[in-house]
mmCIF file of C-alpha atoms in Angstrom:
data_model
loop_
_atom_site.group_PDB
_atom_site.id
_atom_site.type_symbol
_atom_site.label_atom_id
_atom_site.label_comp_id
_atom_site.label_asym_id
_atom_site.label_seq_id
_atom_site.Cartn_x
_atom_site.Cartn_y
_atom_site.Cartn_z
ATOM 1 C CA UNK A 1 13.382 28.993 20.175
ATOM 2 C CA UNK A 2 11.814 26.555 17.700
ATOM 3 C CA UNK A 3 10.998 22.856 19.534
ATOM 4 C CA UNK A 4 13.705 20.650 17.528
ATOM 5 C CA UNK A 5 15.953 23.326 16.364
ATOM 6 C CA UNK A 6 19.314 22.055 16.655
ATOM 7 C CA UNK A 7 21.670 24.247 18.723
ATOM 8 C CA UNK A 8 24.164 26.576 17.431
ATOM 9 C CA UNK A 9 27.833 25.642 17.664
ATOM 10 C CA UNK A 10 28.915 26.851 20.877
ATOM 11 C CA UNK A 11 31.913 29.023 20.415
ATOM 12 C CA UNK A 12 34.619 29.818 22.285
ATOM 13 C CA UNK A 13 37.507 32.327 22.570
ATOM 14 C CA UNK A 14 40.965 31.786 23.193
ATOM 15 C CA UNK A 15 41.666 31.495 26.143
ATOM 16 C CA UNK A 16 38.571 29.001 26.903
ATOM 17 C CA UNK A 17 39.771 27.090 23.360
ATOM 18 C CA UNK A 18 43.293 26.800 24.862
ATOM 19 C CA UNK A 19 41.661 25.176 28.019
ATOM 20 C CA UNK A 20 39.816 23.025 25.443
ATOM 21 C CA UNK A 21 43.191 22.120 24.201
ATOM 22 C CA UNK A 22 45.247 21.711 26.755
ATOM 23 C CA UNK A 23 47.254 25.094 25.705
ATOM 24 C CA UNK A 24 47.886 28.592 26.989
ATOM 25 C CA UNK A 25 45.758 31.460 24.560
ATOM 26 C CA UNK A 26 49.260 32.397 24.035
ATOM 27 C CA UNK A 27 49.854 29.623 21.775
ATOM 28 C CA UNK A 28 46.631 29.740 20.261
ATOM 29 C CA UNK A 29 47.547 33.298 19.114
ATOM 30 C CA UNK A 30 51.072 32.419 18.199
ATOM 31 C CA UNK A 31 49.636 30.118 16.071
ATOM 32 C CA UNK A 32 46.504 32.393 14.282
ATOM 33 C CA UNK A 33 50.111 34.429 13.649
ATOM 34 C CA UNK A 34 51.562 31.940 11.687
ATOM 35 C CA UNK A 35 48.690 30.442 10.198
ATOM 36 C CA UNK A 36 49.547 26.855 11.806
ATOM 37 C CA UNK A 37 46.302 26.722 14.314
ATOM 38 C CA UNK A 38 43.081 25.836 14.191
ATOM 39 C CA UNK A 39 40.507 27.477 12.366
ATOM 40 C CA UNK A 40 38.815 30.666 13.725
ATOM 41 C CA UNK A 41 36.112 33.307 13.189
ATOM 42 C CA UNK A 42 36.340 37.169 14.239
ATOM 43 C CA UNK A 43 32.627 38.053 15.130
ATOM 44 C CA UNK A 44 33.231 41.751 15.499
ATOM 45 C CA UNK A 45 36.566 42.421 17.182
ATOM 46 C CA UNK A 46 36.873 38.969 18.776
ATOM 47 C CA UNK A 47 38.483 35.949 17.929
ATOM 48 C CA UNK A 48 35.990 32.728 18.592
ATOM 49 C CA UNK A 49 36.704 29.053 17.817
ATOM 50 C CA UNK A 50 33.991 26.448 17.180
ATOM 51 C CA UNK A 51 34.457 23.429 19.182
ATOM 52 C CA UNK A 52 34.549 21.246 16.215
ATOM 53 C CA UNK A 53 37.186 22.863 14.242
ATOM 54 C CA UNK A 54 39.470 22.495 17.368
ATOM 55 C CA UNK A 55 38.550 18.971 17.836
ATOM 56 C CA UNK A 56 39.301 18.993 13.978
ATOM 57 C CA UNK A 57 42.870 20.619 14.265
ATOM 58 C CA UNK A 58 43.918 18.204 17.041
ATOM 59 C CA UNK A 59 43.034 15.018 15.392
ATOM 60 C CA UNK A 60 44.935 15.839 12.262
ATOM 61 C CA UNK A 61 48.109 14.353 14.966
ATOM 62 C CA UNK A 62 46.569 11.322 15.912
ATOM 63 C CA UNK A 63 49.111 8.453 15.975
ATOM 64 C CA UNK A 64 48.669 4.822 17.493
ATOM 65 C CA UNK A 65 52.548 4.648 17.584
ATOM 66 C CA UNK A 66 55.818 6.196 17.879
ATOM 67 C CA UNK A 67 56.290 4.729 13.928
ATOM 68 C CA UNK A 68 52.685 5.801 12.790
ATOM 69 C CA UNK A 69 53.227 8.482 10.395
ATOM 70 C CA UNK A 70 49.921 9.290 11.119
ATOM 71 C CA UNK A 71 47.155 11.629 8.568
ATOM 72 C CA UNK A 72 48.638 14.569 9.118
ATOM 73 C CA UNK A 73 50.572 16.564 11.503
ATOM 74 C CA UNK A 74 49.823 19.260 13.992
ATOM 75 C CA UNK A 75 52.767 22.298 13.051
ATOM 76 C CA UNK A 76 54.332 23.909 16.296
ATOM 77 C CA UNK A 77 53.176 27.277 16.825
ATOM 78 C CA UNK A 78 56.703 29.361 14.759
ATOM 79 C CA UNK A 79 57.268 30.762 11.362
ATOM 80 C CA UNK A 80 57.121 28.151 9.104
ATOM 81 C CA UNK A 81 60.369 27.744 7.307
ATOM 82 C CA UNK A 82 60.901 28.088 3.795
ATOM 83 C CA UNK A 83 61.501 24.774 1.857
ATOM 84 C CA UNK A 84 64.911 25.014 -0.231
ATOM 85 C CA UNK A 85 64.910 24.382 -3.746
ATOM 86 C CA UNK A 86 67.702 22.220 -4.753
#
């Protein structure tokens, strides 16, 4: 390896990116399902996740309070339901 070289990101799969997260791989694919996760690479036939992009996905629900509304949210891992027009 070249002196210097920075290091690849180190990638994960699901169930080591669910440990990351504090949630089962279940979840995780529940939520590659319904396109509410974090985002993910398939290298081959397997499903990796960079460490950043997870770190990513989680801080988009970072609140300092029960009445922060927060940056974004973090979606719960089910369909996402249509919005009615009205």
């Amino acid at each position: 390896m070249f002196e210097g070289a920075p290091l690849p990101p180190r990638l994960l799969r699901t169930n080591e990116a669910g440990r990351f997260l504090g949630l089962s791989g279940r979840t995780l694919e529940k939520h590659r399902t319904y396109g509410t996760g974090p985002t993910y690479r398939k290298i081959g036939g397997r499903v990796v996740y960079v460490i950043d992009d997870l770190q990513s996905w989680a801080d988009r629900g970072a609140k300092s309070s029960t009445s922060d509304p927060g940056n974004g949210r973090v979606l719960p891992a089910r369909p996402r339901q249509p919005r009615a027009f009205g």
